[in-house]
Coordinates of C-alpha atoms in Angstrom, one line a residue:
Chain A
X24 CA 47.3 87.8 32.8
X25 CA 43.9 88.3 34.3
X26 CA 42.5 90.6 31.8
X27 CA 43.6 88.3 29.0
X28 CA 42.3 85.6 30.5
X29 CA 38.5 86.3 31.2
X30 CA 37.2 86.6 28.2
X31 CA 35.8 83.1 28.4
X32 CA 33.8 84.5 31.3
X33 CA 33.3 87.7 29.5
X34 CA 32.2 86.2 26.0
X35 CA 31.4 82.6 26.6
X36 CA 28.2 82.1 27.6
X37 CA 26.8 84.6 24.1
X38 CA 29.5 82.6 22.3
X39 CA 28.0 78.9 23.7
X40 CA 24.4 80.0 23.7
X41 CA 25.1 80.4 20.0
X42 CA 26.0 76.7 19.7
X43 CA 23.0 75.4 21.3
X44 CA 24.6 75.8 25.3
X45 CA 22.0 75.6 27.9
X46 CA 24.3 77.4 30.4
X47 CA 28.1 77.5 30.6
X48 CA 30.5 76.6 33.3
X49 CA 33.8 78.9 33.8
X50 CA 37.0 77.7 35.4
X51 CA 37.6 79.9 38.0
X52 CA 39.9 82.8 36.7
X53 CA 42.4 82.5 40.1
X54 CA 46.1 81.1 40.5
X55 CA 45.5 79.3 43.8
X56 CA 44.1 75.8 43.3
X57 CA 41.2 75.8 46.2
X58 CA 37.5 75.3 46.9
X59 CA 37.0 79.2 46.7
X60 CA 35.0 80.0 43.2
X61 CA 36.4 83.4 41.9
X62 CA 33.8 85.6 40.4
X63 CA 33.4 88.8 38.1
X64 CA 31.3 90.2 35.4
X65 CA 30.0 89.1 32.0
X66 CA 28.0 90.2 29.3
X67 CA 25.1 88.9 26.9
X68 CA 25.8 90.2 23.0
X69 CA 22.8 92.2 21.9
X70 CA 23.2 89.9 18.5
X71 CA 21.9 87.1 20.5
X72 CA 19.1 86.6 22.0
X73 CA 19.6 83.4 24.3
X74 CA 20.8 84.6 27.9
X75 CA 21.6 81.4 29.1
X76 CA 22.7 80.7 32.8
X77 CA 26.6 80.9 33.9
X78 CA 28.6 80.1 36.9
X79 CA 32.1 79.8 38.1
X80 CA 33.3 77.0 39.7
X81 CA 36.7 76.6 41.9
X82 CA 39.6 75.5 40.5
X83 CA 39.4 72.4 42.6
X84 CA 36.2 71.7 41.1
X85 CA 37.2 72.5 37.2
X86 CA 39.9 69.9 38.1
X87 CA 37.7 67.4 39.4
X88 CA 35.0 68.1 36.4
X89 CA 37.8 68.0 33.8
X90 CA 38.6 64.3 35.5
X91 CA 35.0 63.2 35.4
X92 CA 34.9 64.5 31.6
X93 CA 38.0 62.3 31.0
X94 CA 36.5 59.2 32.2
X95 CA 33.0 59.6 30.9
X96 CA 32.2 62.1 28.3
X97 CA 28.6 61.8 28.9
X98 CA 28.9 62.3 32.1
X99 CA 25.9 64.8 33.7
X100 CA 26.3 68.6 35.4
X101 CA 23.3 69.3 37.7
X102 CA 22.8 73.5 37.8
X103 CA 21.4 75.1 40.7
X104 CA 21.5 78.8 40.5
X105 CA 19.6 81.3 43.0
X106 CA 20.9 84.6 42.1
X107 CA 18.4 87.6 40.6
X108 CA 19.0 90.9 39.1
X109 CA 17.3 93.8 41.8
X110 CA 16.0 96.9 40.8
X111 CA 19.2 99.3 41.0
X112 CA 19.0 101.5 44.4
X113 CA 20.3 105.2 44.8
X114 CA 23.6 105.5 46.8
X115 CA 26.4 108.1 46.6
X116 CA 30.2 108.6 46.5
X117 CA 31.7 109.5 50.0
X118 CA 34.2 112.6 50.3
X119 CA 36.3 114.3 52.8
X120 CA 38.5 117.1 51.5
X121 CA 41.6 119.1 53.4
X122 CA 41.6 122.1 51.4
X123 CA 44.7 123.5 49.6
X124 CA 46.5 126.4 51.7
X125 CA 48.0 128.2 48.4
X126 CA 46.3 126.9 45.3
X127 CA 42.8 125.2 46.8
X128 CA 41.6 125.4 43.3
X129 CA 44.1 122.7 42.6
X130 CA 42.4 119.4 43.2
X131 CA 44.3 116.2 44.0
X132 CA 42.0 113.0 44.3
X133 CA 42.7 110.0 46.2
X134 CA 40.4 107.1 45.9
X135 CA 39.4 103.1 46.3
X136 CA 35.8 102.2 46.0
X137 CA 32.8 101.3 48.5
X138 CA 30.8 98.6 47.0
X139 CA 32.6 95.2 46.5
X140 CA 31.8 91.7 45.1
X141 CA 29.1 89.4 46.8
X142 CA 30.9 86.3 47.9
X143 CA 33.4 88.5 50.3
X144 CA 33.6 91.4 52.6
X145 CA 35.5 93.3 50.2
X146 CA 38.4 93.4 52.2
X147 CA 40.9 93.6 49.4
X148 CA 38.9 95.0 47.1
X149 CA 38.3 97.6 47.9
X150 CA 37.8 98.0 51.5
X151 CA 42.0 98.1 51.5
X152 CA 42.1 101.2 49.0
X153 CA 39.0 103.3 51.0
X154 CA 40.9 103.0 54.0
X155 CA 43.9 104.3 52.5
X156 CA 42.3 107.2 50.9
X157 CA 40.7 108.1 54.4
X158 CA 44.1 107.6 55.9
X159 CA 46.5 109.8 53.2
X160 CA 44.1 112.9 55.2
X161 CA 44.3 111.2 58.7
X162 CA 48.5 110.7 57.9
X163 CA 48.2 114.5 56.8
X164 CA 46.3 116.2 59.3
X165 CA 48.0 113.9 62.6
X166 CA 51.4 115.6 60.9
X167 CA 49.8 118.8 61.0
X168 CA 50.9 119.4 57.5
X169 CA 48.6 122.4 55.5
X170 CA 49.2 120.9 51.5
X171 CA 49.6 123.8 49.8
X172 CA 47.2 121.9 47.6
X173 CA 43.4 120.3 47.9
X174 CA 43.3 117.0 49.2
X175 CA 40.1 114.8 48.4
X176 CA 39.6 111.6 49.5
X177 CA 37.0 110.0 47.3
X178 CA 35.2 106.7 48.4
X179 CA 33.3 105.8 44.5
X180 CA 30.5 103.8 44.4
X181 CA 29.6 101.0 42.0
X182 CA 32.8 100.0 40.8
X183 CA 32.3 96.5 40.2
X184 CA 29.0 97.2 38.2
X185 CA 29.5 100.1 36.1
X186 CA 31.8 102.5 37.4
X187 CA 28.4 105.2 38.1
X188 CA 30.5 106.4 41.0
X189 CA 33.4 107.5 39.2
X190 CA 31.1 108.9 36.2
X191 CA 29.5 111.0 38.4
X192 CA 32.0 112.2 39.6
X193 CA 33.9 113.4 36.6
X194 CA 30.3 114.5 35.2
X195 CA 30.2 116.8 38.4
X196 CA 33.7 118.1 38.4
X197 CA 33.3 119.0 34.8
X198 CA 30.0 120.9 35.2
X199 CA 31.7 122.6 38.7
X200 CA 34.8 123.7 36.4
X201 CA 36.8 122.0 38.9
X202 CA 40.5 121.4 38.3
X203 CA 42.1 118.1 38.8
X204 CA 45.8 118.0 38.4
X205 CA 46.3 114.1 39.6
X206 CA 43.8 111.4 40.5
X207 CA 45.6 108.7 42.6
X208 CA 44.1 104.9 42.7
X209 CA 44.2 102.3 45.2
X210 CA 42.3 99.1 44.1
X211 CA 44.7 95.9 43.8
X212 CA 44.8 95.2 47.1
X213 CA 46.7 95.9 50.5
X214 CA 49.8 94.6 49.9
X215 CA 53.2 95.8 50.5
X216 CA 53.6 98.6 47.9
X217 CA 56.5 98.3 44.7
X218 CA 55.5 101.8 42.8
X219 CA 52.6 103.8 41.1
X220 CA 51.6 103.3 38.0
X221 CA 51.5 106.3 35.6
X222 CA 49.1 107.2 32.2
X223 CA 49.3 111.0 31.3
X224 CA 52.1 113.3 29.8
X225 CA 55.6 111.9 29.3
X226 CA 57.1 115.1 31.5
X227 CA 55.0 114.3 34.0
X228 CA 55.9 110.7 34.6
X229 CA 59.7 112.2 34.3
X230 CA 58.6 114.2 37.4
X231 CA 57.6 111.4 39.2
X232 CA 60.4 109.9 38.6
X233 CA 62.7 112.4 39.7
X234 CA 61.3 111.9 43.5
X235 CA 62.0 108.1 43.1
X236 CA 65.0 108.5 45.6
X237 CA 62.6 109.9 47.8
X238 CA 60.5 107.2 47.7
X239 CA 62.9 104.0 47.1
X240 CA 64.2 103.7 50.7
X241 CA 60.0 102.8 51.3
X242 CA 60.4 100.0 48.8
X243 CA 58.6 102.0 45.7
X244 CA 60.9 101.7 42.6
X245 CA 58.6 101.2 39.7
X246 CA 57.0 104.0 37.9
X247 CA 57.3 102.2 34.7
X248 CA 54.3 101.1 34.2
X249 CA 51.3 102.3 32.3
X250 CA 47.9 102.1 34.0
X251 CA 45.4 104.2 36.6
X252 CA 42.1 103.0 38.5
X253 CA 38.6 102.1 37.0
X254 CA 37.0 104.5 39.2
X255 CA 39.5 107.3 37.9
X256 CA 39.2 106.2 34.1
X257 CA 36.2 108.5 33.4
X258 CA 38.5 111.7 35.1
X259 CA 41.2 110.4 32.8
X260 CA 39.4 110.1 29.3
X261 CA 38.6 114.0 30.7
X262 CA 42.4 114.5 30.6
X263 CA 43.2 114.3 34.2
X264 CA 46.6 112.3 34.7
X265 CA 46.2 108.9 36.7
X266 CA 48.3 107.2 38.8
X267 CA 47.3 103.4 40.8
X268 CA 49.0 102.4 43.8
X269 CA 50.8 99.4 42.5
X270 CA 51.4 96.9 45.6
X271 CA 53.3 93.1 45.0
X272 CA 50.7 91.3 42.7
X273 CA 51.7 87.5 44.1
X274 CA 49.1 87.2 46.9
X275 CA 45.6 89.4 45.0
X276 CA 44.0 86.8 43.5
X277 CA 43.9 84.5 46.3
X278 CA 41.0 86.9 47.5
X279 CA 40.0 89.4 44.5
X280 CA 36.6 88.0 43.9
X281 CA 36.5 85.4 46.1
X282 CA 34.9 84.8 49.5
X283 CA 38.4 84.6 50.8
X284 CA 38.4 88.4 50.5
X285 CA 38.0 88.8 54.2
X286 CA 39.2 91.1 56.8
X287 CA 42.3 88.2 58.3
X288 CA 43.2 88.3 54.9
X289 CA 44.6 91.9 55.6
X290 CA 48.5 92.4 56.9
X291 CA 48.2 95.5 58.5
X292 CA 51.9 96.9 58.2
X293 CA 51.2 96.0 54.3
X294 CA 48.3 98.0 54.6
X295 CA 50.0 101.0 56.6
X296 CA 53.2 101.0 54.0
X297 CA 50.5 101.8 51.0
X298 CA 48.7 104.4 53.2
X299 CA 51.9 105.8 53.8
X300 CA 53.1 105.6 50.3
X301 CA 50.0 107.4 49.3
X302 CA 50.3 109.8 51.8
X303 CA 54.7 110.7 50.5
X304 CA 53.4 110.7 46.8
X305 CA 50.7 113.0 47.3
X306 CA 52.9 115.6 49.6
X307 CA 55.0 115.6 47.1
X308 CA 52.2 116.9 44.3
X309 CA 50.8 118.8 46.7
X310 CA 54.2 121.0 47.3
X311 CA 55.4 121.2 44.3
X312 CA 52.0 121.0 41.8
X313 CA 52.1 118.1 38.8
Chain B
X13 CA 65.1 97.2 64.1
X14 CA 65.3 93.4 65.5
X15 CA 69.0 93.2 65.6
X16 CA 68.7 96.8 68.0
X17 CA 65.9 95.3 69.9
X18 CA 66.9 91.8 71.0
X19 CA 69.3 93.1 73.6
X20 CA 66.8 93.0 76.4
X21 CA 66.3 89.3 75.7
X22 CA 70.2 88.7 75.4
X23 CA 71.8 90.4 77.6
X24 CA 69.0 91.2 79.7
X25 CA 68.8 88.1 82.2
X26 CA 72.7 88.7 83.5
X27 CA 72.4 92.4 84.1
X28 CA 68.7 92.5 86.1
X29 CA 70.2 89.2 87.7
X30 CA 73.5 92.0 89.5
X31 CA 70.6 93.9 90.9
X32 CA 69.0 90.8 92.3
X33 CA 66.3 89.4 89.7
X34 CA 64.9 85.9 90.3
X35 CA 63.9 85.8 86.9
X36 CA 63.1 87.9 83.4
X37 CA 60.4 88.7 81.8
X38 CA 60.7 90.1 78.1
X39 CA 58.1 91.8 75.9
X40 CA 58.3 89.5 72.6
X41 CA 60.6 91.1 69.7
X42 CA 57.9 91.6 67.3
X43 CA 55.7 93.7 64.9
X44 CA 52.4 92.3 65.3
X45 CA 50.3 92.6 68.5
X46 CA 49.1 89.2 69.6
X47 CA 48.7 85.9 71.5
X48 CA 51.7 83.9 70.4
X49 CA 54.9 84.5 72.3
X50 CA 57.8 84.9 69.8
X51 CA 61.5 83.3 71.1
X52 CA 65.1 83.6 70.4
X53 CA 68.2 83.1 71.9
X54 CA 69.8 84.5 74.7
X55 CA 73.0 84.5 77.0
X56 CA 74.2 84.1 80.7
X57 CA 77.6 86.6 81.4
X58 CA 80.5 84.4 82.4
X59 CA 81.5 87.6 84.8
X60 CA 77.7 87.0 86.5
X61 CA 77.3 83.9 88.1
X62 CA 73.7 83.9 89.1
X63 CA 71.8 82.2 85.6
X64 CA 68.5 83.2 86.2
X65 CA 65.5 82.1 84.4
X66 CA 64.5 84.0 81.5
X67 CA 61.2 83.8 79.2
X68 CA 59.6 86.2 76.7
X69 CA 55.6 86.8 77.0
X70 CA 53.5 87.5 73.8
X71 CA 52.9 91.0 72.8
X72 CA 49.2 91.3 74.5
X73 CA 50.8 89.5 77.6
X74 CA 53.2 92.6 77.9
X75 CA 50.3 95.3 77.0
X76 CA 48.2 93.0 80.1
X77 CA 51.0 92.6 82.3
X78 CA 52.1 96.7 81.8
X79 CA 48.6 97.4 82.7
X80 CA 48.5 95.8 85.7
X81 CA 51.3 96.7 87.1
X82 CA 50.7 100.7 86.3
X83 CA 47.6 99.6 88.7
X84 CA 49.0 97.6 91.5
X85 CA 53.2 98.1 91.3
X86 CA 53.0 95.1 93.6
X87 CA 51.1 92.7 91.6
X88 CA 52.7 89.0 91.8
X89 CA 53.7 87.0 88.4
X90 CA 53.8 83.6 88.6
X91 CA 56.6 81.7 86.3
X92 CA 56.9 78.1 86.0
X93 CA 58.8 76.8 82.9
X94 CA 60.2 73.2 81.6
X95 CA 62.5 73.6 79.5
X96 CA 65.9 72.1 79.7
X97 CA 69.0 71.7 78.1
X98 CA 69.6 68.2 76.4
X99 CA 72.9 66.7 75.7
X100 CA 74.1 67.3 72.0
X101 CA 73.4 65.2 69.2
X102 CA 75.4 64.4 66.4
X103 CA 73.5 65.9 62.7
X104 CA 74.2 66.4 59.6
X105 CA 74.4 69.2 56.8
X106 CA 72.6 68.0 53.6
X107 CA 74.4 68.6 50.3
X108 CA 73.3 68.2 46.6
X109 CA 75.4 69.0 43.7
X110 CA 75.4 69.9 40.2
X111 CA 79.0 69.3 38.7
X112 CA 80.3 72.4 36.7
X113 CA 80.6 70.8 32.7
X114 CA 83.9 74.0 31.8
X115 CA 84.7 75.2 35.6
X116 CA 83.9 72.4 37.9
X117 CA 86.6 73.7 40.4
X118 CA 84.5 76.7 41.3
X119 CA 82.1 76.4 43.6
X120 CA 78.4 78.3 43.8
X121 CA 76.8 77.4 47.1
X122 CA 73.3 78.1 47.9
X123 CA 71.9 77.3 51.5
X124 CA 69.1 77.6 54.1
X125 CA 69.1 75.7 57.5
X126 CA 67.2 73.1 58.8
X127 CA 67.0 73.2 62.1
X128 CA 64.4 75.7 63.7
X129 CA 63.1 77.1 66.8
X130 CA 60.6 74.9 68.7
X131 CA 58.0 77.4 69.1
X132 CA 56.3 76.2 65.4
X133 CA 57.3 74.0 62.3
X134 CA 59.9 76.2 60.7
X135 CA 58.1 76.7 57.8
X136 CA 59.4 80.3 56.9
X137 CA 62.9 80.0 59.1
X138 CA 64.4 78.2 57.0
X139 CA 62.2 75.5 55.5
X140 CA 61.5 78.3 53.0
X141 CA 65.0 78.6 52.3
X142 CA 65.8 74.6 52.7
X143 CA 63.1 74.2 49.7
X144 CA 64.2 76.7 47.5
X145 CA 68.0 75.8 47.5
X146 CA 66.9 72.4 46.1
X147 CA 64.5 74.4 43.8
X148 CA 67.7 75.8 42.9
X149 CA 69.0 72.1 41.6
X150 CA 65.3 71.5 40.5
X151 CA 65.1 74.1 38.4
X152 CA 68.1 73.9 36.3
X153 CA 67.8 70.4 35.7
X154 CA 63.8 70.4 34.7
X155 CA 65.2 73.1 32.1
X156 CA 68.1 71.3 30.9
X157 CA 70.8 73.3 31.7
X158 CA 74.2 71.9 32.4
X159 CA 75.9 74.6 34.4
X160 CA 79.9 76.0 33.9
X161 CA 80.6 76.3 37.4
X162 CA 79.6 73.8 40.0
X163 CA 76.0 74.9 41.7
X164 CA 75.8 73.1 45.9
X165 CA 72.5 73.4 47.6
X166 CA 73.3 72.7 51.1
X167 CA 70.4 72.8 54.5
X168 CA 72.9 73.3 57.1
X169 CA 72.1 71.9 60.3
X170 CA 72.0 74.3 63.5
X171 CA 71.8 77.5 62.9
X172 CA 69.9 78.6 65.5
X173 CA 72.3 77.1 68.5
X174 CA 75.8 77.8 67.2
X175 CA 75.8 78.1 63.5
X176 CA 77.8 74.5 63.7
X177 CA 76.6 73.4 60.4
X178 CA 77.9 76.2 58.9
X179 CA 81.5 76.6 60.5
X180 CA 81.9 72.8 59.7
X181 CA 80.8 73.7 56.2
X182 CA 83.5 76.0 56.0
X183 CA 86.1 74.0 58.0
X184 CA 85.5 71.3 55.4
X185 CA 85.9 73.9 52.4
X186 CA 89.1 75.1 54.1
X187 CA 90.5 71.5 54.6
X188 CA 89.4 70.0 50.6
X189 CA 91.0 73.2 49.2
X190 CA 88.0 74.0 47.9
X191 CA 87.1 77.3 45.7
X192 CA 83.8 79.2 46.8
X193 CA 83.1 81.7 44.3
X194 CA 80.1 83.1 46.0
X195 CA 77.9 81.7 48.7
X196 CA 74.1 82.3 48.4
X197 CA 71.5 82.4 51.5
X198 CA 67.8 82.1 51.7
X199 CA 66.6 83.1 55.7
X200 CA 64.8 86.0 55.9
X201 CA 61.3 84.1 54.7
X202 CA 59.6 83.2 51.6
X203 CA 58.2 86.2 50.9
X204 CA 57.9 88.0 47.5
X205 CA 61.6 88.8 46.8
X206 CA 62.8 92.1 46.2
X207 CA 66.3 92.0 45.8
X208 CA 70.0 90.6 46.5
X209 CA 72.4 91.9 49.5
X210 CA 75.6 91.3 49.2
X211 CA 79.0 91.3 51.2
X212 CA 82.1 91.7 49.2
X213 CA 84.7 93.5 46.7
X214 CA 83.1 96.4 45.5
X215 CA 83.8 95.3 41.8
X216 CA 81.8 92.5 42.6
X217 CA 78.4 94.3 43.7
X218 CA 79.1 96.7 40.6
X219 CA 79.1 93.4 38.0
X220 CA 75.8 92.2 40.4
X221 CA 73.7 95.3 39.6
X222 CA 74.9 95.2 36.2
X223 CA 72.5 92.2 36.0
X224 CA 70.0 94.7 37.0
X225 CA 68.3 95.0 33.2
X226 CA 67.7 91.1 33.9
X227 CA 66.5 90.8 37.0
X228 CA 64.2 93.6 37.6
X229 CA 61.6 92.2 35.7
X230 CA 60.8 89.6 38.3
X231 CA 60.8 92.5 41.4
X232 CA 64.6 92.2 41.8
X233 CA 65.3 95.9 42.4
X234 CA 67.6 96.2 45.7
X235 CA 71.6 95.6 45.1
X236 CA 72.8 98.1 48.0
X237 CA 72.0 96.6 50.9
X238 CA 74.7 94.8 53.0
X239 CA 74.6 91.3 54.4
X240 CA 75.3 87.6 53.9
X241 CA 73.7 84.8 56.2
X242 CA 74.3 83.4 59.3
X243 CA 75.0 79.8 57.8
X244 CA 77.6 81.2 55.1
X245 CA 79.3 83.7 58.1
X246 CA 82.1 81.4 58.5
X247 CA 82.9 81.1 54.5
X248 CA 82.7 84.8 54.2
X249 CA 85.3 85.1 57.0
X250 CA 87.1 82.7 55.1
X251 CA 86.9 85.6 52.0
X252 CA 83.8 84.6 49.9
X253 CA 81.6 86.9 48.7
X254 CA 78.0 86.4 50.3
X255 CA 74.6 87.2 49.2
X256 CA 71.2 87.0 50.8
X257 CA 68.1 86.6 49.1
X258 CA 66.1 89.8 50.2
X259 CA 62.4 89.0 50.4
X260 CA 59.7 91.6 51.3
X261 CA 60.3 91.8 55.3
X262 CA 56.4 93.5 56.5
X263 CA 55.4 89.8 57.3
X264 CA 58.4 87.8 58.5
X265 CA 58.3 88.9 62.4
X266 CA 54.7 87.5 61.8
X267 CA 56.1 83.9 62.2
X268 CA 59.9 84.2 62.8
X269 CA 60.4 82.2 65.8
X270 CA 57.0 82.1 66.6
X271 CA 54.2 78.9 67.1
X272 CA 52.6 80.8 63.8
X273 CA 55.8 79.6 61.6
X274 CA 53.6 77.0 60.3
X275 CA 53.6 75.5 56.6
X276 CA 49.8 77.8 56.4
X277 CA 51.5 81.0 56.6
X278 CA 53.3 80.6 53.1
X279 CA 52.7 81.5 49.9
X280 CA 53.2 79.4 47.4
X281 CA 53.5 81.8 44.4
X282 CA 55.5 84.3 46.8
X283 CA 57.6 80.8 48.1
X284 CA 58.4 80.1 43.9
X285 CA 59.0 83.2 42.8
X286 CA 62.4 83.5 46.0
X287 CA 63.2 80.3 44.5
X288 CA 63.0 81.3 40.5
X289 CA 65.0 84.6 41.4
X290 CA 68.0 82.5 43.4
X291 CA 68.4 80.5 39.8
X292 CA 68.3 83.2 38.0
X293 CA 71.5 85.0 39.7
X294 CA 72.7 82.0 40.0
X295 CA 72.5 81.0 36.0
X296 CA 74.1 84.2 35.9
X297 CA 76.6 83.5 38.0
X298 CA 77.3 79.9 36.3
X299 CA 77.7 81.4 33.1
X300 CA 79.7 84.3 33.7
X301 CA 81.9 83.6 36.5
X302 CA 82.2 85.6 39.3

C-alpha cells in the first residue's frame, strides 16, 4: 500500500503550490498511530515554479489537527522548519568479494545500502540488509565453503537520494565487461524472512522454485512475487535478474523512515534467519549457476 | 528445542537432590541472552523424598555464574527465595457463543488461557490468544455473518498449573453430549501467523490444506506440522481434531514466561492479523463442516 499511498507526499506540495498553498502538511505515510513522524522524498514539478515548504507530521498529530480542523475551520498552523539542502559530498560503495573457485567470471551480488534517512540510525533500513550482505561471506567462509561462483557483497551508497551508488555500480560493471548472473536485495527490513522476490526470465524463477523444498523447512515459501532492490534496479534495466529478500511486512513501517529505526528495534534471530536465508539462496546459485 | 531443553528444570531438582543437592540452579530456557530470568514449571519425584529448592537464573546470570566458577570451583552462591504454595482457589473458564443458524449441534471451539506465569503480565501467553478468540466472535458479528455451525470462544482458566480449565472443559463436553467438530488454540504468541498445525484423521488435514488457495494470501502457508494445545489436550483425547494457530516462533522465548511478557512487546498488526487468520479457517470451517 505504501507506494500507492505517497503520492500526496510525492506530488502534493507542486499540486497545492498551484492552488495558492504556502506549504503543505502530509499525514504521516505509517500504520502505527504514534508521535513518530515518518519521512521520505518528494519532488517540485519543473512546470511550477513555487517550491513551497513541506513537512510530515505523526499520525497522532494528523489526528489531533484533523480534530482542531473539525471544530474550527479557521483554525491557525504555525511552521517551523530548519532543514537545508548541502552541497553533495563524494563517498563510495563498499565491497568485499570471495572469488568463484570454477567460474570467477560469474558474478553474484549481494547487497543493502549504507546511507539511511535522517531521523533514525538506519537500523532497519538499511543497516539490517548491510549486515546481511557482509554476513552471506562471513556464513560462507566460517563454513569453509569455496562457491564455485563469485561472491560480492556490495554496501551501495545513496539509496535514499538517488540511487548514485547502485548507478555506479552498473555503469562500472558494464564498462569492466563484468558478468552478473543474479543480484540479490536486502532492504525491507530484518525481520523473519517468508521468500525472495523474483523479476527476470520465467525459467529462472521456475529454478528457484525448484529448491523451494530446500528452503521451506527455514520458513521461505514465497517466490511468487514480482520485485528486486532499488540499489539493484539500475543492474536490472541492464538485464541482470533480481531477487529481494522478502521478510514479514507487519512490523517495517513502525521504523522505515522514522526515528524509531533504531538498533533495539532489531530481533537478532530475525536478523540471523535472513542472513542465513541469504547465505542457502546464494549457495545454491553459486553451485549450480542461474 | 524447548520441549528437549526443559528437562534440567523438571526433572532436574529430584535427581541432583539423590546425590545430595541443597538446591538447583538452572540456566533459563531461552533464546535471547539477557537480564530477565525466564520460569516454568517443574517437579519433585514421588520415589525421592528430599524436595529441594529449585530456581532458574537469567541467561547472563548463568554466563556470570559459569565464569566464576571456571575461576574459583569453590565459589559460594547465595539462594534465598519466597515463594510458596497457596491453597487453591476456585476459577472459572469464560465462554462466548455464537449459535449455529443450520448445524447448531456441532461445535467449533476456539480458546487461549487466562491464567499466566507470575514473572510478567501474560501479554503473549495467552492474553494474545484470550483476545483473539473473542476477536474470533468480534469479527463475525461486525461482518454480519450468521454462522452454520456453532463458533465457542472460551479463556480457560489454568493452564499453566494443571491444565484444569481445560479437562473440566472436556469433562463438561463429555457429560452435555456435546459434539466438538474441531477445537482451535491460540498459545504460541501473537506473532505474525504463518500457518495451522493440526492433530487428527488424515482426511481431515488433506480437506485443511485444500483451503490452502484461500489462506495463503494472508501468510498461511504451513499445514504439516503436528500439534493441538495444551487447553484442548483433554478434548482431543476425547477424539477431536485439534489445531494450533502457528505464529512466527523467532520472538516468543523473548517473553514466554518471562518479566518481559508485557502488553509493550505486542504488535498490534501482527496481534490482528493471528486473529483475522483464526476467522478465516474458522468461516471455513462453519460453512463447510468438518
Amino acid at each position: 500500500a505504501y507506494g500507492k499511498a505517497i503520492d500526496q507526499r510525492w506530488k502534493g506540495p507542486s499540486i497545492a503550490a498551484k492552488f495558492g498553498a504556502v506549504a503543505t502538511i502530509c499525514r504521516s505515510m505509517t500504520t502505527d498511530i504514534n508521535d513518530f513522524p515518518h519521512t521520505g522524498s518528494m519532488t517540485y514539478f519543473d512546470s511550477i515554479p513555487q517550491k513551497i515548504p513541506a513537512c510530515a507530521i505523526s499520525t497522532w498529530g494528523a489526528e489531533y489537527l484533523s480534530d482542531l480542523l473539525r471544530e474550527d475551520p479557521q483554525v491557525k498552523f504555525f511552521l517551523k522548519m530548519s532543514c537545508e539542502r548541502l552541497p553533495d559530498e563524494k563517498s563510495f560503495n563498499v565491497i568485499g568479494e570471495l572469488k568463484g573457485s570454477e567460474h570467477p567470471e560469474e558474478i553474484i551480488v549481494v547487497g543493502g545500502h549504507l546511507d539511511s534517512w535522517d531521523t533514525g540510525d538506519g537500523a532497519h533500513d538499511d543497516g539490517a540488509g548491510v549486515v546481511q550482505a557482509m554476513e552471506v561471506i562471513h556464513i560462507m567462509k566460517s563454513l569453509g565453503i569455496k562457491p564455485k561462483r563469485t561472491i560480492r557483497a556490495v554496501a551501495f551508497m545513496n539509496e535514499e537520494n538517488g540511487v548514485r551508488g547502485g548507478k555506479k555500480y552498473a555503469e562500472l560493471a558494464k564498462q569492466n565487461n563484468e558478468k552478473h548472473i543474479l543480484a540479490i536485495e536486502s532492504d525491507r527490513g530484518g525481520f523473519a524472512p517468508r521468500g525472495f522476490t523474483f523479476t527476470g526470465p520465467a525459467e529462472k524463477r521456475e529454478q528457484l522454485k525448484k529448491w523451494k523444498p530446500l528452503l521451506i523447512p527455514y520458513g521461505l515459501y514465497d517466490f511468487e512475487q514480482e520485485g528486486g532492490g532499488v540499489d539493484i534496479s539500475p543492474l536490472e534495466k541492464a538485464g541482470v535478474p533480481v531477487m529481494e529478500l522478502y521478510p514479514d511486512p507487519q512490523r517495517y513501517f513502525d521504523y522505515h523512515h522514522a526515528s524509531t529505526d533504531k538498533f533495539d528495534g532489531i530481533n537478532k534471530r530475525e536478523l540471523e534467519m535472513g542472513a542465513g536465508s541469504l547465505a542457502a539462496l546464494i549457495y545454491l546459485v553459486s553451485e549450480h549457476g542461474f
